[in-house]
Amino acid sequence: MAARYDRAITVFSPDGHLFQVEYAQEAVKKGSTAVGIRGKDIVVLGVEKKSVAKLQEERTVRKICALDDHVCMAFAGLTADARIVINRARVECQSHRLTVEDPVTVEYITRHIATLKQRYTQSNGRRPFGISALIVGFDSDGTPRLYQTDPSGTYHAWKANAIGRSAKTVREFLEKNYTEESIATDNEAIKLAIKALLEVVQSGGKNIELAVIRRNQSLKLLESKEIETLVTEIEKEKEEEAEKKKQKKST
Amino acid sequence: MALASVLQSESVDFSNYGRQRHGFASGLYEAELGLESVGGDRLSFALSTSCSNGDGPDRKIEFLHGTTTLAFKFQHGVIVAVDSRATAGSYIASQTVKKVIEINPYLLGTMAGGAADCSFWERLLARQCRVYELRNKERISVAAASKLLANMVYQYKGMGLSMGTMVCGWDKTGPGLYYVDSEGNRVCGDLFAVGSGSMYAYGIVDSGLKQKDLTVEEACDLGRRAIYQATYRDAYSGGQVNLYHVHSEGWTRVSQSDVLMLHQQYQAEKA
């Protein structure tokens, strides 16, 4: 049944599916995990770093990219498609600054990216973009924002979200652990992102890449040393929790 | 792209109309420069007569460059004052022209140059501003609105548009005042006067604005007097003085005063 309706994406299937868009979403599920958290004065993006080949230079594959001074995004899915989307978004950020004499709001640039993606689901001879994006940043009035877009061109605002491989597991973890106190300070928000990624990433801190934007500051990528420190902190906390539980049980 | 989307499909499509560059376009330029009263100064606010005279029998476009319009920022917002006379040569065509265009409840545009050009493009700007408001769920800033207008007319540069307008409003950065014209100038400032009577108006406002911290009353009075003085000396300005005040809640139409009444009032005050 699906075979006859997935050639040209402009065609609906009889039961109302756009199969190309759904296949694009499958491609996203194959990509490495990315998680985004909206704190009070900070927004955090974390991605699972894919292991590189021995001879490959580590830093050429970046999954977290700045779109402007106050907005950045991470993606899951086809890296090549992401490059195009990021390019267009960067140009739009500057275009907006030129015509409106104001930096983009996070919602505006998300809407632009989503409209771009939707256009590709409704034109001839083109396939949808195979990426979902997490767009974070601060608006000029200081409000932190986190948005997620997917290949169909829809976008939603989130407090915390994950995309890519094992996104469901990470999202469930976040639903359980995202509380007002867990994002009370910047550090706590960063640790929550790491904890969420550690659920699905093997071998710990080496395979995590983290970036933060603080209000009125540009994107900052955390160094691996900092991540290692935080990971050890988290593991210590976990042990203390386990200890406490044991003591409770015995008494 | 933000720029391309405004200019292409979303505004009225003039793609074939006006796009052919006629020979007279370059001729027009020379004629303009020759008639410019302030030498070769590019940023002249005294608009010159454009192509209309002698470019074919049906090219009698009535221009409002015989006019005085004025706007200035002060502590409590922006005062916009205009006259209301339209002339065709030495014939007074009308004494009751509305030279302030209400773009939306918090943005005003003044009219100098071609009446049709001004009102058309500013109504188009009003449409664009409304679309912006709906899309972005917040009011457009004065800077952005004036930029949209400037970009719209820049596409027609050299094709005979004649428009010198001041975009006045209040946005989240406070009072905003921009001068935009059909040459592509877009200038932010605290005080502008446009038209044949602008020099006389400048004289009054410049001396009146020396004392800082005007009250709303004083500022309105200053604007009114400046236009009055311009109508007194400039033959092409007259009629009534229309006065608007732009403040944080939007604009208010303060008064419409006949110039002859003002004359009698000021004479009485002198005595």
Short mmCIF file of C-alpha atoms in Angstrom, two decimals:
data_model
loop_
_atom_site.label_atom_id
_atom_site.label_comp_id
_atom_site.label_asym_id
_atom_site.label_seq_id
_atom_site.Cartn_x
_atom_site.Cartn_y
_atom_site.Cartn_z
CA MET A 1 0.00 0.00 0.00
CA ALA A 2 2.68 2.48 1.03
CA ALA A 3 4.78 1.66 -2.02
CA ARG A 4 2.45 3.42 -4.44
CA TYR A 5 2.23 6.64 -2.38
CA ASP A 6 5.75 7.45 -1.42
CA ARG A 7 7.26 8.45 -4.75
CA ALA A 8 6.33 12.09 -5.26
CA ILE A 9 5.84 13.70 -1.89
CA THR A 10 3.11 15.97 -3.14
CA VAL A 11 0.80 12.99 -3.06
CA PHE A 12 -1.34 12.09 -0.07
CA SER A 13 -1.94 8.42 0.57
CA PRO A 14 -5.59 7.34 0.74
CA ASP A 15 -5.51 7.27 4.50
CA GLY A 16 -4.08 10.78 4.73
CA HIS A 17 -0.35 10.19 5.20
CA LEU A 18 2.53 12.01 3.59
CA PHE A 19 4.87 9.08 3.51
CA GLN A 20 7.97 10.99 2.51
CA VAL A 21 7.59 13.17 5.57
CA GLU A 22 7.19 10.12 7.76
CA TYR A 23 10.26 8.52 6.23
CA ALA A 24 12.14 11.73 6.92
CA GLN A 25 11.10 11.44 10.54
CA GLU A 26 12.53 7.91 10.52
CA ALA A 27 15.81 9.32 9.25
CA VAL A 28 15.79 11.68 12.19
CA LYS A 29 15.34 8.79 14.58
CA LYS A 30 18.56 7.32 13.24
CA GLY A 31 20.58 10.42 14.07
CA SER A 32 22.53 10.86 17.31
CA THR A 33 20.65 12.17 20.30
CA ALA A 34 20.36 15.85 21.10
CA VAL A 35 18.78 17.32 24.21
CA GLY A 36 17.73 20.87 25.00
CA ILE A 37 16.86 22.40 28.38
CA ARG A 38 15.40 25.79 29.14
CA GLY A 39 16.55 27.11 32.49
CA LYS A 40 15.80 30.43 34.14
CA ASP A 41 18.88 32.36 33.06
CA ILE A 42 20.47 29.79 30.83
CA VAL A 43 19.59 27.50 27.92
CA VAL A 44 21.52 24.28 27.42
CA LEU A 45 22.05 22.10 24.37
CA GLY A 46 23.69 18.71 24.64
CA VAL A 47 24.49 16.25 21.86
CA GLU A 48 25.85 12.77 21.68
CA LYS A 49 29.19 12.90 19.96
CA LYS A 50 29.62 10.17 17.43
CA SER A 51 32.89 8.34 17.75
CA VAL A 52 35.30 9.49 15.05
CA ALA A 53 37.63 7.36 13.03
CA LYS A 54 41.24 7.22 14.15
CA LEU A 55 42.62 9.50 11.46
CA GLN A 56 39.69 11.94 11.50
CA GLU A 57 40.17 15.35 13.08
CA GLU A 58 37.75 15.56 15.94
CA ARG A 59 36.52 19.11 15.71
CA THR A 60 35.24 19.21 12.14
CA VAL A 61 31.89 17.66 12.93
CA ARG A 62 29.88 20.14 14.92
CA LYS A 63 26.30 19.44 15.73
CA ILE A 64 25.67 22.61 17.69
CA CYS A 65 25.79 25.78 15.60
CA ALA A 66 25.25 29.44 16.37
CA LEU A 67 22.66 31.13 14.18
CA ASP A 68 23.30 34.56 15.67
CA ASP A 69 24.81 35.96 18.87
CA HIS A 70 21.78 35.06 20.91
CA VAL A 71 20.37 31.97 19.15
CA CYS A 72 21.81 28.58 18.43
CA MET A 73 20.56 25.20 17.32
CA ALA A 74 21.34 21.51 17.48
CA PHE A 75 19.95 18.94 15.08
CA ALA A 76 19.40 15.23 14.67
CA GLY A 77 19.35 13.54 11.28
CA LEU A 78 21.14 14.14 7.99
CA THR A 79 24.12 16.40 8.56
CA ALA A 80 24.17 17.63 4.96
CA ASP A 81 20.54 18.73 5.10
CA ALA A 82 21.25 20.48 8.38
CA ARG A 83 24.05 22.47 6.81
CA ILE A 84 21.61 23.95 4.27
CA VAL A 85 19.01 24.79 6.87
CA ILE A 86 21.59 26.38 9.15
CA ASN A 87 22.96 28.47 6.29
CA ARG A 88 19.54 29.78 5.36
CA ALA A 89 18.73 30.51 8.99
CA ARG A 90 21.96 32.43 9.46
CA VAL A 91 21.27 34.56 6.41
CA GLU A 92 17.73 35.20 7.61
CA CYS A 93 19.00 36.34 11.00
CA GLN A 94 21.13 38.97 9.31
CA SER A 95 18.42 39.90 6.81
CA HIS A 96 16.07 40.51 9.71
CA ARG A 97 18.64 42.71 11.40
CA LEU A 98 18.95 44.69 8.20
CA THR A 99 15.28 45.28 7.49
CA VAL A 100 13.92 45.53 10.99
CA GLU A 101 17.01 46.89 12.79
CA ASP A 102 16.46 44.38 15.56
CA PRO A 103 17.82 40.89 16.28
CA VAL A 104 15.46 38.00 15.53
CA THR A 105 13.34 36.54 18.26
CA VAL A 106 13.82 32.81 18.76
CA GLU A 107 10.22 32.26 17.71
CA TYR A 108 10.72 34.18 14.46
CA ILE A 109 13.72 32.21 13.32
CA THR A 110 12.05 28.96 14.34
CA ARG A 111 9.02 29.93 12.29
CA HIS A 112 11.27 30.73 9.36
CA ILE A 113 13.00 27.36 9.55
CA ALA A 114 9.68 25.57 9.94
CA THR A 115 8.19 27.41 6.95
CA LEU A 116 11.25 26.46 4.92
CA LYS A 117 10.82 22.82 5.87
CA GLN A 118 7.11 22.88 5.07
CA ARG A 119 7.81 24.34 1.65
CA TYR A 120 9.86 21.28 0.86
CA THR A 121 6.94 19.02 1.76
CA GLN A 122 4.76 20.72 -0.80
CA SER A 123 6.83 21.12 -3.91
CA ASN A 124 7.58 19.00 -6.88
CA GLY A 125 10.75 17.03 -7.23
CA ARG A 126 12.12 17.86 -3.80
CA ARG A 127 12.29 15.72 -0.72
CA PRO A 128 11.79 17.02 2.83
CA PHE A 129 14.76 17.92 5.00
CA GLY A 130 15.74 14.92 7.08
CA ILE A 131 16.41 16.80 10.29
CA SER A 132 14.70 17.85 13.47
CA ALA A 133 16.15 20.90 15.12
CA LEU A 134 16.27 22.19 18.68
CA ILE A 135 16.53 25.97 18.63
CA VAL A 136 17.45 27.80 21.81
CA GLY A 137 18.19 31.35 22.73
CA PHE A 138 17.11 34.50 24.51
CA ASP A 139 14.79 37.15 23.14
CA SER A 140 15.78 40.80 23.48
CA ASP A 141 13.50 41.10 26.50
CA GLY A 142 15.55 38.42 28.26
CA THR A 143 13.12 35.50 28.09
CA PRO A 144 14.80 32.13 27.46
CA ARG A 145 13.22 29.99 24.75
CA LEU A 146 13.48 26.45 23.41
CA TYR A 147 11.74 25.32 20.25
CA GLN A 148 11.71 22.08 18.31
CA THR A 149 11.01 21.68 14.59
CA ASP A 150 10.53 18.48 12.64
CA PRO A 151 10.61 17.51 8.95
CA SER A 152 6.91 18.19 8.48
CA GLY A 153 7.42 21.85 9.27
CA THR A 154 5.64 22.04 12.60
CA TYR A 155 7.23 23.70 15.58
CA HIS A 156 6.47 23.81 19.26
CA ALA A 157 7.92 25.45 22.32
CA TRP A 158 9.27 23.18 25.03
CA LYS A 159 10.67 23.41 28.51
CA ALA A 160 12.96 20.49 27.76
CA ASN A 161 13.09 18.06 24.87
CA ALA A 162 15.20 15.47 23.11
CA ILE A 163 15.47 14.38 19.48
CA GLY A 164 17.23 11.62 17.60
CA ARG A 165 18.06 8.12 18.67
CA SER A 166 16.46 7.10 21.96
CA ALA A 167 14.68 10.44 22.17
CA LYS A 168 11.76 8.75 23.87
CA THR A 169 13.88 7.42 26.73
CA VAL A 170 15.51 10.78 27.28
CA ARG A 171 12.20 12.60 27.14
CA GLU A 172 10.73 10.26 29.74
CA PHE A 173 13.74 10.91 31.96
CA LEU A 174 13.24 14.64 31.54
CA GLU A 175 9.54 14.40 32.29
CA LYS A 176 10.40 12.74 35.58
CA ASN A 177 13.30 14.98 36.52
CA TYR A 178 12.53 18.44 35.16
CA THR A 179 11.34 20.35 38.19
CA GLU A 180 11.63 23.95 39.30
CA GLU A 181 14.49 23.03 41.64
CA SER A 182 16.32 20.96 39.07
CA ILE A 183 16.79 24.09 36.94
CA ALA A 184 17.14 26.51 39.85
CA THR A 185 20.73 27.41 39.01
CA ASP A 186 22.72 27.40 35.79
CA ASN A 187 24.89 24.56 37.01
CA GLU A 188 21.89 22.44 37.91
CA ALA A 189 20.40 22.93 34.43
CA ILE A 190 23.67 21.87 32.80
CA LYS A 191 23.87 18.82 35.04
CA LEU A 192 20.31 17.88 34.15
CA ALA A 193 21.24 17.93 30.47
CA ILE A 194 24.25 15.72 31.13
CA LYS A 195 22.23 13.34 33.26
CA ALA A 196 19.65 13.07 30.50
CA LEU A 197 22.30 12.25 27.90
CA LEU A 198 24.07 9.79 30.15
CA GLU A 199 20.91 7.71 30.09
CA VAL A 200 21.55 6.78 26.49
CA VAL A 201 25.17 7.56 25.74
CA GLN A 202 27.67 4.84 26.37
CA SER A 203 31.07 5.48 27.94
CA GLY A 204 30.14 8.73 29.68
CA GLY A 205 31.54 12.22 29.37
CA LYS A 206 33.89 11.69 26.44
CA ASN A 207 30.96 11.26 24.09
CA ILE A 208 29.01 14.34 25.14
CA GLU A 209 29.22 17.79 23.62
CA LEU A 210 27.58 20.62 25.52
CA ALA A 211 26.82 24.24 24.74
CA VAL A 212 25.15 26.97 26.76
CA ILE A 213 23.82 30.44 26.15
CA ARG A 214 23.47 32.75 29.12
CA ARG A 215 21.40 35.91 28.98
CA ASN A 216 23.23 38.67 27.07
CA GLN A 217 26.14 36.37 26.29
CA SER A 218 27.02 34.41 23.18
CA LEU A 219 27.09 30.69 22.69
CA LYS A 220 29.73 28.91 24.76
CA LEU A 221 30.86 25.39 24.10
CA LEU A 222 31.95 23.59 27.23
CA GLU A 223 35.39 22.06 27.17
CA SER A 224 35.74 18.35 27.71
CA LYS A 225 37.50 19.00 31.02
CA GLU A 226 34.50 20.89 32.35
CA ILE A 227 32.18 18.13 31.20
CA GLU A 228 34.35 15.53 32.89
CA THR A 229 34.22 17.46 36.14
CA LEU A 230 30.46 17.69 35.99
CA VAL A 231 30.13 14.02 35.13
CA THR A 232 32.22 13.05 38.16
CA GLU A 233 30.05 15.34 40.30
CA ILE A 234 26.94 13.64 39.00
CA GLU A 235 28.34 10.19 39.64
CA LYS A 236 29.26 11.19 43.18
CA GLU A 237 25.73 12.45 43.77
CA LYS A 238 24.36 9.19 42.44
CA GLU A 239 26.51 7.21 44.83
CA GLU A 240 25.44 9.37 47.76
CA GLU A 241 21.81 8.81 46.78
CA ALA A 242 22.38 5.07 46.61
CA GLU A 243 24.11 5.15 50.03
CA LYS A 244 21.22 7.01 51.59
CA LYS A 245 18.74 4.53 50.20
CA LYS A 246 20.73 1.63 51.56
CA GLN A 247 20.86 3.19 55.00
CA LYS A 248 17.15 3.82 54.97
CA LYS A 249 16.53 0.22 54.09
CA SER A 250 18.72 -1.15 56.82
CA THR A 251 17.37 1.07 59.62
CA MET B 1 14.41 36.34 3.07
CA ALA B 2 12.82 39.11 5.09
CA LEU B 3 13.64 41.78 2.51
CA ALA B 4 12.74 39.79 -0.56
CA SER B 5 9.46 38.57 0.90
CA VAL B 6 8.26 42.09 1.64
CA LEU B 7 9.09 43.35 -1.78
CA GLN B 8 7.91 40.48 -3.90
CA SER B 9 4.81 38.44 -3.57
CA GLU B 10 3.30 40.14 -0.57
CA SER B 11 3.11 43.69 -1.82
CA VAL B 12 1.22 44.74 -4.90
CA ASP B 13 2.89 43.25 -7.88
CA PHE B 14 4.23 45.90 -10.20
CA SER B 15 6.68 43.55 -11.82
CA ASN B 16 6.03 44.62 -15.40
CA TYR B 17 4.61 48.03 -14.81
CA GLY B 18 7.24 50.62 -14.15
CA ARG B 19 10.18 48.25 -14.54
CA GLN B 20 11.17 49.42 -18.02
CA ARG B 21 13.68 52.15 -17.66
CA HIS B 22 12.76 54.81 -20.14
CA GLY B 23 15.22 57.24 -21.55
CA PHE B 24 13.58 60.04 -19.71
CA ALA B 25 14.62 58.55 -16.43
CA SER B 26 18.15 59.85 -16.82
CA GLY B 27 16.82 63.09 -18.26
CA LEU B 28 14.66 63.41 -15.21
CA TYR B 29 17.71 63.24 -13.01
CA GLU B 30 19.40 66.15 -14.71
CA ALA B 31 16.23 68.20 -14.62
CA GLU B 32 15.96 67.51 -10.92
CA LEU B 33 19.46 68.55 -10.16
CA GLY B 34 19.04 71.73 -12.15
CA LEU B 35 15.91 72.73 -10.30
CA GLU B 36 17.32 71.89 -6.91
CA SER B 37 17.29 75.08 -4.92
CA VAL B 38 20.02 74.02 -2.55
CA GLY B 39 22.85 73.49 -5.03
CA GLY B 40 24.06 69.96 -5.50
CA ASP B 41 23.38 68.98 -1.92
CA ARG B 42 22.04 65.45 -2.07
CA LEU B 43 20.33 65.41 1.29
CA SER B 44 18.10 68.36 0.50
CA PHE B 45 14.77 68.44 2.18
CA ALA B 46 13.34 71.00 -0.24
CA LEU B 47 11.81 68.71 -2.78
CA SER B 48 12.15 69.86 -6.37
CA THR B 49 9.60 69.65 -9.12
CA SER B 50 10.03 66.41 -10.94
CA CYS B 51 9.32 65.11 -14.39
CA SER B 52 5.71 66.20 -14.62
CA ASN B 53 6.02 69.41 -16.60
CA GLY B 54 6.45 68.93 -20.30
CA ASP B 55 6.76 65.17 -20.45
CA GLY B 56 3.75 64.54 -22.57
CA PRO B 57 0.31 66.15 -22.61
CA ASP B 58 -1.26 63.94 -19.99
CA ARG B 59 1.51 64.17 -17.39
CA LYS B 60 0.00 66.92 -15.28
CA ILE B 61 0.59 65.39 -11.84
CA GLU B 62 -0.25 67.68 -8.97
CA PHE B 63 2.58 67.78 -6.50
CA LEU B 64 2.39 68.95 -2.92
CA HIS B 65 5.97 70.09 -2.73
CA GLY B 66 4.57 73.48 -2.03
CA THR B 67 3.91 72.65 1.56
CA THR B 68 5.20 72.80 5.06
CA THR B 69 5.30 69.72 7.23
CA LEU B 70 7.13 69.48 10.49
CA ALA B 71 7.80 66.94 13.20
CA PHE B 72 9.98 67.01 16.28
CA LYS B 73 10.69 64.78 19.24
CA PHE B 74 10.46 66.07 22.78
CA GLN B 75 10.25 64.70 26.26
CA HIS B 76 6.65 63.52 25.97
CA GLY B 77 6.73 62.09 22.47
CA VAL B 78 6.54 63.56 18.97
CA ILE B 79 4.68 66.62 17.70
CA VAL B 80 3.57 66.52 14.08
CA ALA B 81 2.31 69.73 12.49
CA VAL B 82 1.34 70.29 8.85
CA ASP B 83 -0.38 72.86 6.69
CA SER B 84 -3.21 72.02 4.31
CA ARG B 85 -2.68 73.90 1.05
CA ALA B 86 -2.27 72.25 -2.35
CA THR B 87 -1.08 74.34 -5.29
CA ALA B 88 -0.84 73.72 -9.01
CA GLY B 89 1.53 76.40 -10.19
CA SER B 90 0.19 79.62 -8.72
CA TYR B 91 -3.36 78.29 -8.47
CA ILE B 92 -4.47 77.20 -5.03
CA ALA B 93 -6.10 73.88 -5.70
CA SER B 94 -7.25 73.21 -2.16
CA GLN B 95 -7.01 74.67 1.32
CA THR B 96 -8.19 71.56 3.11
CA VAL B 97 -5.79 68.76 2.23
CA LYS B 98 -5.05 66.13 4.85
CA LYS B 99 -1.30 65.86 4.86
CA VAL B 100 -1.00 63.53 7.81
CA ILE B 101 -1.70 59.91 7.01
CA GLU B 102 -2.78 57.74 9.91
CA ILE B 103 -0.91 54.52 9.21
CA ASN B 104 -2.20 52.81 12.34
CA PRO B 105 -3.18 53.91 15.85
CA TYR B 106 0.43 54.49 16.86
CA LEU B 107 2.16 55.46 13.59
CA LEU B 108 1.76 58.62 11.54
CA GLY B 109 3.14 59.59 8.16
CA THR B 110 3.32 63.08 6.69
CA MET B 111 2.84 63.94 3.06
CA ALA B 112 5.07 66.08 0.87
CA GLY B 113 5.73 65.69 -2.83
CA GLY B 114 3.26 63.75 -4.91
CA ALA B 115 -0.01 63.29 -3.04
CA ALA B 116 -0.81 60.04 -4.78
CA ASP B 117 2.64 58.63 -4.18
CA CYS B 118 2.56 59.51 -0.51
CA SER B 119 -0.89 58.20 0.24
CA PHE B 120 -0.49 55.05 -1.83
CA TRP B 121 2.82 53.97 -0.40
CA GLU B 122 1.83 54.82 3.13
CA ARG B 123 -1.35 52.81 2.83
CA LEU B 124 0.75 49.95 1.52
CA LEU B 125 2.99 50.45 4.53
CA ALA B 126 -0.06 50.26 6.78
CA ARG B 127 -0.91 46.90 5.28
CA GLN B 128 2.64 45.64 5.78
CA CYS B 129 2.68 46.86 9.38
CA ARG B 130 -0.55 45.03 10.13
CA VAL B 131 0.76 41.80 8.63
CA TYR B 132 3.90 42.18 10.76
CA GLU B 133 1.75 42.65 13.85
CA LEU B 134 -0.29 39.54 13.13
CA ARG B 135 2.75 37.40 12.35
CA ASN B 136 4.93 38.47 15.23
CA LYS B 137 2.26 39.22 17.83
CA GLU B 138 3.81 42.57 18.64
CA ARG B 139 3.71 46.06 17.21
CA ILE B 140 6.22 46.97 14.56
CA SER B 141 8.95 49.39 15.61
CA VAL B 142 9.18 52.82 13.98
CA ALA B 143 12.63 51.92 12.67
CA ALA B 144 11.32 48.80 10.97
CA ALA B 145 8.25 50.55 9.55
CA SER B 146 10.33 53.35 8.07
CA LYS B 147 12.79 50.79 6.70
CA LEU B 148 9.99 48.87 5.02
CA LEU B 149 8.76 52.07 3.36
CA ALA B 150 12.25 53.10 2.29
CA ASN B 151 12.95 49.70 0.79
CA MET B 152 9.61 49.65 -1.02
CA VAL B 153 10.21 52.97 -2.80
CA TYR B 154 13.89 52.31 -3.40
CA GLN B 155 12.89 49.75 -5.97
CA TYR B 156 11.36 52.61 -7.97
CA LYS B 157 14.26 54.96 -7.63
CA GLY B 158 14.76 57.02 -10.75
CA MET B 159 11.32 56.20 -12.10
CA GLY B 160 9.61 59.36 -11.10
CA LEU B 161 8.23 58.82 -7.63
CA SER B 162 8.10 61.98 -5.58
CA MET B 163 7.64 61.48 -1.89
CA GLY B 164 9.12 63.08 1.21
CA THR B 165 7.56 61.74 4.33
CA MET B 166 8.24 61.60 8.01
CA VAL B 167 7.33 58.39 9.81
CA CYS B 168 6.50 59.20 13.41
CA GLY B 169 5.52 56.86 16.18
CA TRP B 170 6.09 55.43 19.57
CA ASP B 171 7.50 51.95 20.12
CA LYS B 172 9.15 50.10 22.97
CA THR B 173 12.33 52.14 22.57
CA GLY B 174 10.39 55.37 23.01
CA PRO B 175 9.45 58.09 20.48
CA GLY B 176 10.63 57.48 16.93
CA LEU B 177 11.00 59.91 14.02
CA TYR B 178 12.38 59.04 10.60
CA TYR B 179 12.53 61.02 7.36
CA VAL B 180 12.06 58.84 4.27
CA ASP B 181 12.00 60.03 0.67
CA SER B 182 11.73 58.63 -2.81
CA GLU B 183 15.46 59.15 -3.41
CA GLY B 184 16.14 56.42 -0.92
CA ASN B 185 17.12 58.63 2.00
CA ARG B 186 16.17 57.35 5.40
CA VAL B 187 17.37 59.41 8.30
CA CYS B 188 16.65 59.19 12.00
CA GLY B 189 16.43 62.52 13.78
CA ASP B 190 14.88 64.69 16.44
CA LEU B 191 13.53 67.40 14.16
CA PHE B 192 12.53 67.55 10.51
CA ALA B 193 10.72 70.10 8.37
CA VAL B 194 9.86 69.30 4.78
CA GLY B 195 8.56 71.46 1.96
CA SER B 196 8.84 74.92 0.49
CA GLY B 197 8.08 76.54 3.82
CA SER B 198 10.46 74.35 5.79
CA MET B 199 13.13 76.99 6.27
CA TYR B 200 10.70 79.35 8.00
CA ALA B 201 9.45 76.54 10.19
CA TYR B 202 13.00 75.52 11.14
CA GLY B 203 13.68 79.04 12.34
CA ILE B 204 10.80 78.97 14.78
CA VAL B 205 11.34 75.45 16.08
CA ASP B 206 15.09 75.82 16.45
CA SER B 207 14.69 78.87 18.65
CA GLY B 208 11.76 77.41 20.57
CA LEU B 209 13.48 74.13 21.31
CA LYS B 210 16.43 75.75 23.03
CA GLN B 211 14.75 75.57 26.37
CA LYS B 212 14.67 71.87 27.26
CA ASP B 213 11.76 70.03 28.89
CA LEU B 214 8.77 71.40 27.02
CA THR B 215 5.36 70.51 28.33
CA VAL B 216 2.85 69.04 25.92
CA GLU B 217 1.05 72.39 25.76
CA GLU B 218 4.22 74.29 24.98
CA ALA B 219 5.33 71.82 22.34
CA CYS B 220 1.96 71.93 20.57
CA ASP B 221 2.08 75.68 20.65
CA LEU B 222 5.56 75.66 19.17
CA GLY B 223 4.54 73.37 16.34
CA ARG B 224 1.48 75.44 15.60
CA ARG B 225 3.43 78.66 15.56
CA ALA B 226 6.14 77.22 13.32
CA ILE B 227 3.62 76.19 10.67
CA TYR B 228 1.82 79.50 11.00
CA GLN B 229 5.03 81.44 10.41
CA ALA B 230 5.78 79.31 7.37
CA THR B 231 2.31 79.96 5.92
CA TYR B 232 2.80 83.66 6.62
CA ARG B 233 5.87 83.94 4.44
CA ASP B 234 5.56 81.04 1.99
CA ALA B 235 2.97 81.50 -0.74
CA TYR B 236 2.62 77.77 -1.26
CA SER B 237 1.67 76.96 2.33
CA GLY B 238 -1.53 77.89 4.05
CA GLY B 239 -5.02 76.79 4.94
CA GLN B 240 -5.15 75.14 8.36
CA VAL B 241 -2.58 73.85 10.78
CA ASN B 242 -3.25 70.22 11.66
CA LEU B 243 -1.50 69.20 14.83
CA TYR B 244 -0.94 65.68 16.16
CA HIS B 245 0.78 64.44 19.29
CA VAL B 246 2.30 60.96 19.40
CA HIS B 247 2.67 59.51 22.87
CA SER B 248 3.06 56.14 24.51
CA GLU B 249 -0.61 55.24 24.02
CA GLY B 250 -0.58 56.17 20.34
CA TRP B 251 -1.35 59.40 18.51
CA THR B 252 -3.95 62.05 19.31
CA ARG B 253 -5.29 64.70 16.98
CA VAL B 254 -4.69 67.79 19.04
CA SER B 255 -6.13 70.57 16.93
CA GLN B 256 -7.01 71.95 13.56
CA SER B 257 -6.58 75.72 13.48
CA ASP B 258 -7.25 78.03 10.58
CA VAL B 259 -4.19 80.12 9.79
CA LEU B 260 -6.16 83.37 9.66
CA MET B 261 -7.55 82.73 13.14
CA LEU B 262 -4.05 82.06 14.41
CA HIS B 263 -2.89 85.29 12.80
CA GLN B 264 -5.50 87.30 14.66
CA GLN B 265 -4.72 85.45 17.87
CA TYR B 266 -1.01 86.12 17.69
CA GLN B 267 -1.55 89.75 16.72
CA ALA B 268 -3.75 90.20 19.74
CA GLU B 269 -1.10 88.63 21.98
CA LYS B 270 1.52 91.03 20.63
CA ALA B 271 -0.57 94.04 21.49
#
